[in-house]
CSV table of C-alpha atoms in Angstrom, one decimal:
chain,number,residue,atom,x,y,z
Z,1,MET,CA,-66.0,-100.6,-124.7
Z,2,LYS,CA,-65.1,-103.8,-126.9
Z,3,THR,CA,-62.5,-106.4,-125.5
Z,4,LEU,CA,-59.2,-105.7,-126.5
Z,5,SER,CA,-57.2,-108.6,-128.3
Z,6,PHE,CA,-53.5,-107.7,-129.2
Z,7,SER,CA,-51.4,-108.9,-131.9
Z,8,PHE,CA,-47.8,-108.0,-132.0
Z,9,ILE,CA,-46.2,-107.0,-135.3
Z,10,ILE,CA,-42.6,-107.2,-135.7
Z,11,PRO,CA,-40.9,-107.1,-139.0
Z,12,VAL,CA,-37.4,-108.3,-139.0
Z,13,TYR,CA,-34.6,-108.0,-141.5
Z,14,ASN,CA,-31.2,-110.0,-141.4
Z,15,ARG,CA,-31.2,-109.8,-137.1
Z,16,PRO,CA,-32.0,-113.3,-135.6
Z,17,GLU,CA,-30.4,-112.4,-132.4
Z,18,GLU,CA,-32.2,-109.3,-131.7
Z,19,ILE,CA,-35.4,-111.4,-132.3
Z,20,LYS,CA,-34.0,-114.0,-129.7
Z,21,GLU,CA,-33.6,-111.0,-127.2
Z,22,LEU,CA,-37.0,-109.9,-127.8
Z,23,LEU,CA,-38.8,-113.0,-127.5
Z,24,GLU,CA,-37.1,-114.0,-124.2
Z,25,SER,CA,-38.7,-110.1,-122.9
Z,26,PHE,CA,-41.7,-111.5,-124.0
Z,27,LYS,CA,-41.7,-114.5,-121.7
Z,28,GLY,CA,-41.3,-112.5,-118.9
Z,29,LEU,CA,-44.4,-110.0,-119.6
Z,30,GLN,CA,-46.9,-109.9,-116.6
Z,31,GLY,CA,-50.6,-109.7,-116.4
Z,32,ASN,CA,-51.6,-113.1,-118.0
Z,33,LEU,CA,-53.0,-111.1,-120.8
Z,34,ASP,CA,-54.0,-112.6,-124.1
Z,35,TYR,CA,-51.8,-111.8,-127.2
Z,36,GLU,CA,-50.3,-113.2,-130.2
Z,37,ILE,CA,-47.0,-112.4,-131.9
Z,38,VAL,CA,-46.7,-112.1,-135.6
Z,39,ILE,CA,-43.0,-112.0,-137.2
Z,40,VAL,CA,-43.0,-111.0,-140.7
Z,41,GLU,CA,-39.3,-111.9,-142.2
Z,42,ASP,CA,-38.7,-109.2,-145.0
Z,43,GLY,CA,-36.5,-111.1,-147.3
Z,44,SER,CA,-33.7,-111.5,-145.1
Z,45,SER,CA,-30.5,-113.8,-146.0
Z,46,LEU,CA,-29.9,-114.6,-142.5
Z,47,LYS,CA,-33.3,-116.0,-141.3
Z,48,SER,CA,-34.9,-116.1,-137.9
Z,49,GLU,CA,-36.8,-119.4,-138.4
Z,50,ASP,CA,-34.4,-121.5,-136.1
Z,51,ILE,CA,-34.4,-119.0,-133.4
Z,52,ILE,CA,-38.3,-118.7,-133.5
Z,53,ASN,CA,-38.8,-122.3,-133.6
Z,54,ASN,CA,-37.0,-122.7,-130.3
Z,55,PHE,CA,-39.8,-120.7,-128.5
Z,56,GLU,CA,-42.5,-122.9,-130.0
Z,57,GLY,CA,-44.9,-123.9,-127.0
Z,58,GLN,CA,-43.9,-121.2,-124.9
Z,59,LEU,CA,-45.1,-118.0,-126.9
Z,60,ASN,CA,-48.2,-117.7,-129.3
Z,61,ILE,CA,-46.0,-117.0,-132.4
Z,62,SER,CA,-47.0,-116.9,-136.3
Z,63,TYR,CA,-44.0,-116.5,-138.6
Z,64,TYR,CA,-43.8,-115.4,-142.1
Z,65,PHE,CA,-41.4,-115.3,-144.9
Z,66,LYS,CA,-41.8,-112.8,-148.0
Z,67,GLU,CA,-39.8,-111.0,-150.4
Z,68,ASN,CA,-37.8,-107.8,-149.4
Z,69,SER,CA,-40.4,-105.0,-149.7
Z,70,GLY,CA,-39.3,-102.7,-146.5
Z,71,PRO,CA,-40.8,-102.4,-143.1
Z,72,GLY,CA,-43.8,-100.6,-143.7
Z,73,ASP,CA,-44.9,-103.1,-145.9
Z,74,SER,CA,-44.1,-105.9,-143.8
Z,75,ARG,CA,-46.0,-104.4,-141.1
Z,76,ASN,CA,-48.9,-104.1,-143.1
Z,77,PHE,CA,-48.4,-107.8,-144.3
Z,78,GLY,CA,-48.5,-108.3,-140.5
Z,79,MET,CA,-51.4,-106.7,-139.6
Z,80,LYS,CA,-53.5,-108.6,-142.5
Z,81,HIS,CA,-52.5,-111.9,-141.1
Z,82,ALA,CA,-53.1,-111.0,-137.5
Z,83,LYS,CA,-55.9,-112.0,-135.8
Z,84,GLY,CA,-56.5,-109.4,-132.8
Z,85,ASN,CA,-58.4,-106.4,-133.1
Z,86,TYR,CA,-55.5,-103.8,-132.0
Z,87,PHE,CA,-51.7,-104.2,-133.3
Z,88,ILE,CA,-48.6,-103.4,-131.5
Z,89,ILE,CA,-46.0,-102.5,-133.9
Z,90,LEU,CA,-42.3,-103.1,-132.4
Z,91,ASP,CA,-38.8,-102.9,-134.1
Z,92,SER,CA,-37.1,-105.9,-133.8
Z,93,ASP,CA,-34.3,-104.0,-131.7
Z,94,VAL,CA,-36.1,-103.4,-128.9
Z,95,ILE,CA,-36.9,-105.3,-125.1
Z,96,LEU,CA,-40.2,-105.3,-123.6
Z,97,PRO,CA,-40.1,-104.2,-119.6
Z,98,SER,CA,-42.3,-107.0,-117.7
Z,99,ASN,CA,-45.3,-104.3,-117.0
Z,100,TYR,CA,-45.4,-103.3,-120.8
Z,101,LEU,CA,-48.6,-104.8,-121.7
Z,102,ILE,CA,-50.4,-104.1,-118.4
Z,103,GLU,CA,-49.7,-100.4,-119.2
Z,104,VAL,CA,-51.2,-100.5,-122.5
Z,105,ASN,CA,-54.0,-102.7,-121.8
Z,106,SER,CA,-55.0,-100.5,-118.6
Z,107,PHE,CA,-54.8,-97.1,-120.5
Z,108,LEU,CA,-57.0,-98.2,-123.3
Z,109,SER,CA,-59.5,-99.9,-121.4
Z,110,ASN,CA,-59.7,-96.5,-119.2
Z,111,ARG,CA,-59.7,-94.1,-122.4
Z,112,TYR,CA,-59.5,-96.0,-125.6
Z,113,TYR,CA,-57.7,-94.2,-128.9
Z,114,ASP,CA,-57.2,-96.1,-132.0
Z,115,CYS,CA,-53.6,-95.1,-132.2
Z,116,PHE,CA,-50.7,-94.8,-129.4
Z,117,GLY,CA,-47.1,-94.3,-129.2
Z,118,GLY,CA,-44.7,-95.0,-126.5
Z,119,PRO,CA,-41.3,-93.6,-125.2
Z,120,ASP,CA,-37.8,-95.5,-125.6
Z,121,ALA,CA,-35.1,-95.8,-122.8
Z,122,ALA,CA,-31.9,-97.1,-122.4
Z,123,HIS,CA,-31.5,-100.6,-120.6
Z,124,GLN,CA,-28.8,-100.9,-118.0
Z,125,SER,CA,-27.0,-103.7,-120.1
Z,126,PHE,CA,-26.3,-101.4,-123.3
Z,127,SER,CA,-23.3,-100.1,-124.3
Z,128,ASP,CA,-21.9,-96.7,-123.6
Z,129,LEU,CA,-22.6,-96.0,-127.4
Z,130,GLN,CA,-26.1,-97.1,-127.2
Z,131,LYS,CA,-26.7,-95.2,-124.2
Z,132,SER,CA,-25.1,-91.8,-125.5
Z,133,ILE,CA,-27.4,-92.0,-128.9
Z,134,ASN,CA,-30.3,-92.9,-126.4
Z,135,PHE,CA,-29.9,-89.8,-124.7
Z,136,ALA,CA,-29.4,-87.9,-128.1
Z,137,MET,CA,-32.7,-89.3,-129.6
Z,138,THR,CA,-34.9,-88.8,-126.2
Z,139,SER,CA,-33.6,-85.9,-124.0
Z,140,PHE,CA,-36.0,-82.7,-124.0
Z,141,ILE,CA,-32.6,-80.8,-124.8
Z,142,THR,CA,-32.2,-82.1,-128.0
Z,143,THR,CA,-34.5,-82.6,-131.1
Z,144,GLY,CA,-35.1,-86.1,-130.6
Z,145,GLY,CA,-37.4,-88.3,-128.2
Z,146,ILE,CA,-40.6,-87.7,-126.6
Z,147,ARG,CA,-41.9,-84.5,-125.5
Z,148,GLY,CA,-44.3,-83.7,-122.9
Z,149,GLY,CA,-43.5,-85.8,-119.6
Z,150,LYS,CA,-45.7,-87.6,-117.9
Z,151,GLN,CA,-49.1,-86.1,-119.3
Z,152,GLN,CA,-50.9,-87.4,-121.9
Z,153,ILE,CA,-50.4,-86.0,-125.2
Z,154,GLU,CA,-53.1,-85.7,-127.7
Z,155,ASP,CA,-52.3,-85.8,-131.5
Z,156,PHE,CA,-49.1,-87.2,-130.6
Z,157,GLN,CA,-46.9,-88.6,-133.8
Z,158,PRO,CA,-45.9,-92.3,-132.6
Z,159,ARG,CA,-42.9,-94.1,-134.0
Z,160,SER,CA,-43.0,-97.5,-135.3
Z,161,PHE,CA,-40.3,-99.1,-133.1
Z,162,ASN,CA,-43.2,-98.9,-130.3
Z,163,MET,CA,-46.7,-98.0,-132.0
Z,164,GLY,CA,-50.1,-99.2,-131.4
Z,165,LEU,CA,-53.0,-98.9,-134.2
Z,166,SER,CA,-56.5,-100.5,-133.8
Z,167,LYS,CA,-57.7,-102.8,-136.7
Z,168,GLU,CA,-60.4,-100.3,-137.8
Z,169,ALA,CA,-57.7,-97.4,-138.1
Z,170,PHE,CA,-55.5,-99.6,-140.5
Z,171,ILE,CA,-58.4,-100.8,-142.6
Z,172,GLN,CA,-59.4,-97.0,-143.0
Z,173,THR,CA,-55.9,-96.1,-143.9
Z,174,GLY,CA,-54.3,-98.9,-145.7
Z,175,GLY,CA,-51.5,-99.0,-143.2
Z,176,PHE,CA,-47.8,-97.5,-143.6
Z,177,GLY,CA,-46.7,-96.3,-147.3
Z,178,LYS,CA,-43.7,-96.7,-149.1
Z,179,ILE,CA,-41.3,-94.2,-147.9
Z,180,HIS,CA,-38.6,-94.9,-145.4
Z,181,PRO,CA,-38.1,-93.5,-142.6
Z,182,GLY,CA,-41.2,-91.5,-142.3
Z,183,GLU,CA,-43.5,-93.9,-142.9
Z,184,ASP,CA,-44.9,-93.8,-139.2
Z,185,PRO,CA,-45.3,-90.1,-139.3
Z,186,ASP,CA,-47.0,-90.0,-142.5
Z,187,LEU,CA,-49.4,-92.6,-141.4
Z,188,SER,CA,-50.3,-90.8,-138.1
Z,189,LEU,CA,-50.7,-87.6,-139.8
Z,190,ARG,CA,-53.1,-89.4,-142.0
Z,191,LEU,CA,-55.0,-91.0,-139.2
Z,192,LEU,CA,-55.5,-87.2,-137.8
Z,193,LYS,CA,-57.3,-86.1,-141.1
Z,194,LEU,CA,-59.4,-88.9,-141.0
Z,195,GLY,CA,-60.5,-88.0,-137.1
Z,196,PHE,CA,-58.7,-90.7,-135.6
Z,197,LYS,CA,-57.0,-89.8,-132.1
Z,198,THR,CA,-53.9,-90.6,-131.1
Z,199,THR,CA,-52.0,-90.3,-128.1
Z,200,LEU,CA,-48.5,-90.9,-125.8
Z,201,ILE,CA,-48.8,-93.9,-123.3
Z,202,GLU,CA,-45.9,-92.5,-121.2
Z,203,ASN,CA,-45.6,-95.5,-119.1
Z,204,ALA,CA,-45.6,-98.1,-122.0
Z,205,PHE,CA,-41.9,-97.9,-122.9
Z,206,VAL,CA,-39.5,-100.0,-124.7
Z,207,TYR,CA,-35.6,-100.5,-124.2
Z,208,HIS,CA,-34.7,-99.7,-127.8
Z,209,LYS,CA,-31.3,-101.3,-128.3
Z,210,ARG,CA,-30.2,-99.3,-131.6
Z,211,ARG,CA,-27.1,-101.3,-132.6
Z,212,ILE,CA,-25.7,-98.8,-134.5
Z,213,SER,CA,-22.1,-97.2,-135.1
Z,214,TRP,CA,-21.6,-93.6,-135.5
Z,215,SER,CA,-21.5,-93.6,-139.4
Z,216,LYS,CA,-24.8,-95.5,-139.1
Z,217,PHE,CA,-26.6,-93.1,-136.7
Z,218,TYR,CA,-25.7,-90.0,-139.0
Z,219,LYS,CA,-27.0,-92.0,-141.9
Z,220,GLN,CA,-30.2,-92.5,-139.7
Z,221,VAL,CA,-30.6,-89.1,-138.8
Z,222,ASN,CA,-29.7,-87.6,-142.2
Z,223,LYS,CA,-32.4,-89.7,-143.6
Z,224,PHE,CA,-34.9,-88.2,-140.9
Z,225,GLY,CA,-34.1,-84.6,-142.1
Z,226,MET,CA,-34.5,-85.6,-145.7
Z,227,VAL,CA,-38.1,-86.6,-145.2
Z,228,ARG,CA,-39.6,-84.2,-142.9
Z,229,PRO,CA,-39.7,-81.6,-146.0
Z,230,ILE,CA,-41.4,-84.5,-148.0
Z,231,LEU,CA,-44.1,-84.9,-145.3
Z,232,ASN,CA,-44.4,-81.1,-144.9
Z,233,LYS,CA,-45.5,-81.4,-148.9
Z,234,TRP,CA,-47.6,-84.3,-148.1
Z,235,HIS,CA,-49.2,-82.9,-145.0
Z,236,PRO,CA,-48.8,-79.0,-145.2
Z,237,LYS,CA,-50.6,-78.5,-141.7
Z,238,SER,CA,-47.7,-80.1,-140.1
Z,239,LYS,CA,-45.3,-77.5,-141.1
Z,240,SER,CA,-43.2,-76.1,-138.0
Z,241,LEU,CA,-40.6,-73.9,-137.5
Z,242,THR,CA,-39.2,-76.6,-134.8
Z,243,TYR,CA,-38.0,-78.9,-138.0
Z,244,TRP,CA,-35.3,-75.9,-138.7
Z,245,LEU,CA,-33.9,-75.7,-135.2
Z,246,PRO,CA,-31.0,-78.3,-136.4
Z,247,THR,CA,-30.0,-76.4,-139.4
Z,248,PHE,CA,-30.1,-73.2,-137.5
Z,249,PHE,CA,-28.0,-74.9,-134.6
Z,250,SER,CA,-25.4,-76.4,-137.1
Z,251,PHE,CA,-25.1,-73.3,-139.1
Z,252,GLY,CA,-25.0,-71.0,-136.1
Z,253,LEU,CA,-22.0,-73.3,-134.4
Z,254,ILE,CA,-20.1,-72.8,-137.5
Z,255,VAL,CA,-20.5,-69.1,-137.5
Z,256,ALA,CA,-19.9,-68.9,-133.7
Z,257,ILE,CA,-16.5,-70.7,-134.3
Z,258,ALA,CA,-15.7,-68.2,-137.1
Z,259,LEU,CA,-16.4,-65.4,-135.0
Z,260,GLY,CA,-14.4,-67.1,-132.2
Z,261,LEU,CA,-11.1,-66.9,-134.5
Z,262,PHE,CA,-11.7,-63.1,-134.6
Z,263,ASN,CA,-12.1,-63.1,-130.7
Z,264,PHE,CA,-16.1,-62.3,-130.7
Z,265,MET,CA,-16.5,-65.1,-128.2
Z,266,LEU,CA,-20.0,-64.5,-127.0
Z,267,PRO,CA,-21.9,-66.7,-129.6
Z,268,LEU,CA,-19.3,-69.7,-128.9
Z,269,TYR,CA,-19.8,-69.2,-124.9
Z,270,LEU,CA,-23.5,-69.6,-125.5
Z,271,TYR,CA,-22.7,-73.1,-127.2
Z,272,VAL,CA,-20.4,-73.9,-124.8
Z,273,PHE,CA,-23.3,-73.3,-121.9
Z,274,TYR,CA,-25.4,-75.5,-124.0
Z,275,PHE,CA,-23.4,-78.4,-124.3
Z,276,ALA,CA,-22.2,-77.9,-120.3
Z,277,VAL,CA,-26.0,-78.2,-119.8
Z,278,ALA,CA,-26.1,-81.3,-122.0
Z,279,PHE,CA,-23.4,-83.0,-120.2
Z,280,ILE,CA,-24.8,-82.3,-116.8
Z,281,LEU,CA,-28.0,-83.9,-117.7
Z,282,ALA,CA,-26.3,-86.6,-119.5
Z,283,LEU,CA,-24.0,-87.6,-116.4
Z,284,ILE,CA,-27.2,-87.5,-114.2
Z,285,SER,CA,-29.3,-89.9,-116.6
Z,286,SER,CA,-26.2,-92.4,-116.8
Z,287,LYS,CA,-24.0,-91.7,-114.2
Z,288,SER,CA,-21.5,-92.4,-116.3
Z,289,LEU,CA,-18.5,-89.7,-117.4
Z,290,ILE,CA,-17.9,-91.6,-120.8
Z,291,VAL,CA,-21.5,-91.9,-121.5
Z,292,ALA,CA,-21.9,-88.0,-121.0
Z,293,GLY,CA,-19.0,-87.1,-123.2
Z,294,LEU,CA,-20.2,-89.6,-125.9
Z,295,SER,CA,-23.8,-88.0,-125.5
Z,296,LEU,CA,-22.1,-84.5,-126.7
Z,297,VAL,CA,-20.8,-86.4,-129.8
Z,298,ALA,CA,-24.0,-87.8,-130.4
Z,299,ILE,CA,-25.7,-84.5,-130.4
Z,300,LEU,CA,-23.6,-83.0,-132.6
Z,301,VAL,CA,-23.8,-86.0,-135.3
Z,302,GLN,CA,-27.7,-85.7,-134.5
Z,303,PHE,CA,-27.8,-81.9,-135.4
Z,304,PHE,CA,-25.6,-81.7,-138.3
Z,305,GLY,CA,-27.0,-84.7,-139.7
Z,306,TYR,CA,-30.6,-83.9,-139.6
Z,307,GLY,CA,-29.7,-80.5,-140.2
Z,308,TYR,CA,-27.9,-81.1,-143.4
Z,309,GLY,CA,-30.7,-83.5,-144.7
Z,310,PHE,CA,-33.4,-81.2,-144.0
Z,311,ILE,CA,-32.0,-78.2,-146.0
Z,312,LYS,CA,-30.7,-80.5,-148.7
Z,313,SER,CA,-34.4,-81.9,-149.1
Z,314,THR,CA,-36.1,-78.5,-148.8
Z,315,PHE,CA,-33.6,-77.1,-151.6
Z,316,ASN,CA,-34.8,-80.1,-153.9
Z,317,ILE,CA,-38.4,-80.3,-152.9
Z,318,VAL,CA,-39.3,-76.6,-152.3
Z,319,VAL,CA,-36.8,-74.5,-154.2
Z,320,LEU,CA,-36.2,-76.9,-157.4
Z,321,GLY,CA,-39.9,-78.2,-157.0
Z,322,LYS,CA,-38.7,-81.9,-157.7
Z,323,GLN,CA,-40.9,-84.8,-156.9
Z,324,PRO,CA,-39.7,-86.6,-153.7
Z,325,GLU,CA,-39.5,-90.0,-155.5
Z,326,LYS,CA,-37.5,-88.6,-158.3
Z,327,ALA,CA,-35.1,-86.5,-156.2
Z,328,PHE,CA,-34.6,-89.2,-153.5
Z,329,PRO,CA,-35.3,-92.5,-154.7
Z,330,TYR,CA,-33.4,-94.2,-152.1
Z,331,LEU,CA,-36.2,-93.1,-149.7
Z,332,PHE,CA,-38.9,-94.9,-151.2
Z,333,PHE,CA,-39.6,-99.1,-151.6
Z,334,LYS,CA,-41.1,-100.0,-154.7
């Protein structure tokens, strides 16, 4: 087993205050493990350079500014300039718990993988909106989040807000593609095709801030839905009926409400039961009635946004046979 040397790769776009919070959390990392931080400014008009300079002498940081080309290409840029042999990719809107690097190093030292992903969680300082969206994105009762609990997950598809990649795997794959979102599962699936193994490190979680409004959350999950049929086209073996669930759920709810108008209530009762269970789970995890209530809204936004995006993309890509880049040019960076 070779000695691991870690490079954190962090693209940033117009979010200097987020970088400040993230770097503050780096100062609290335990374990005295050697690492560097590579920050890639992706053509921002609101630069992070002054914030980063305040950490000079406290953290080992390399800062690069480049023209805007998207987060995937910025991560590739950072990995090309990194000195480590193992890259940990983070979004700028995360905060690291103090034991993060200890968990990663311990896991990989005992059983090495060329790629891993970690979960995300809501920090107690997050707003009620952020906590509710986090519940929708991570709970087992929704379509989002980490599946499988505490056991190791083989062939896991990491997300780039918290993702590890060996230098060898980066060289073999060329890194992230031009699609966004969806560049992370695309990379994971290409890794698997090349014989690399991926896994989930359940204890290597980050606090994912997600500074978004309801409209931005809808836009985000809508794009998630749109990219999945594209990924299915590129990677046919990745197809699963699971990806249809948000569409079925959304259509079923509309039908259930319509049937309820004609006094056929059973389908609607089933949905009421589902949302009651979701409310209880959100209440238990957040200990807040407000967050529990907002979590139901977040679930609806998630299902309808993803479901509509998925069926729209499926119609264009599968039924009409359009090329993804021409059907949805805004999902691709040039």
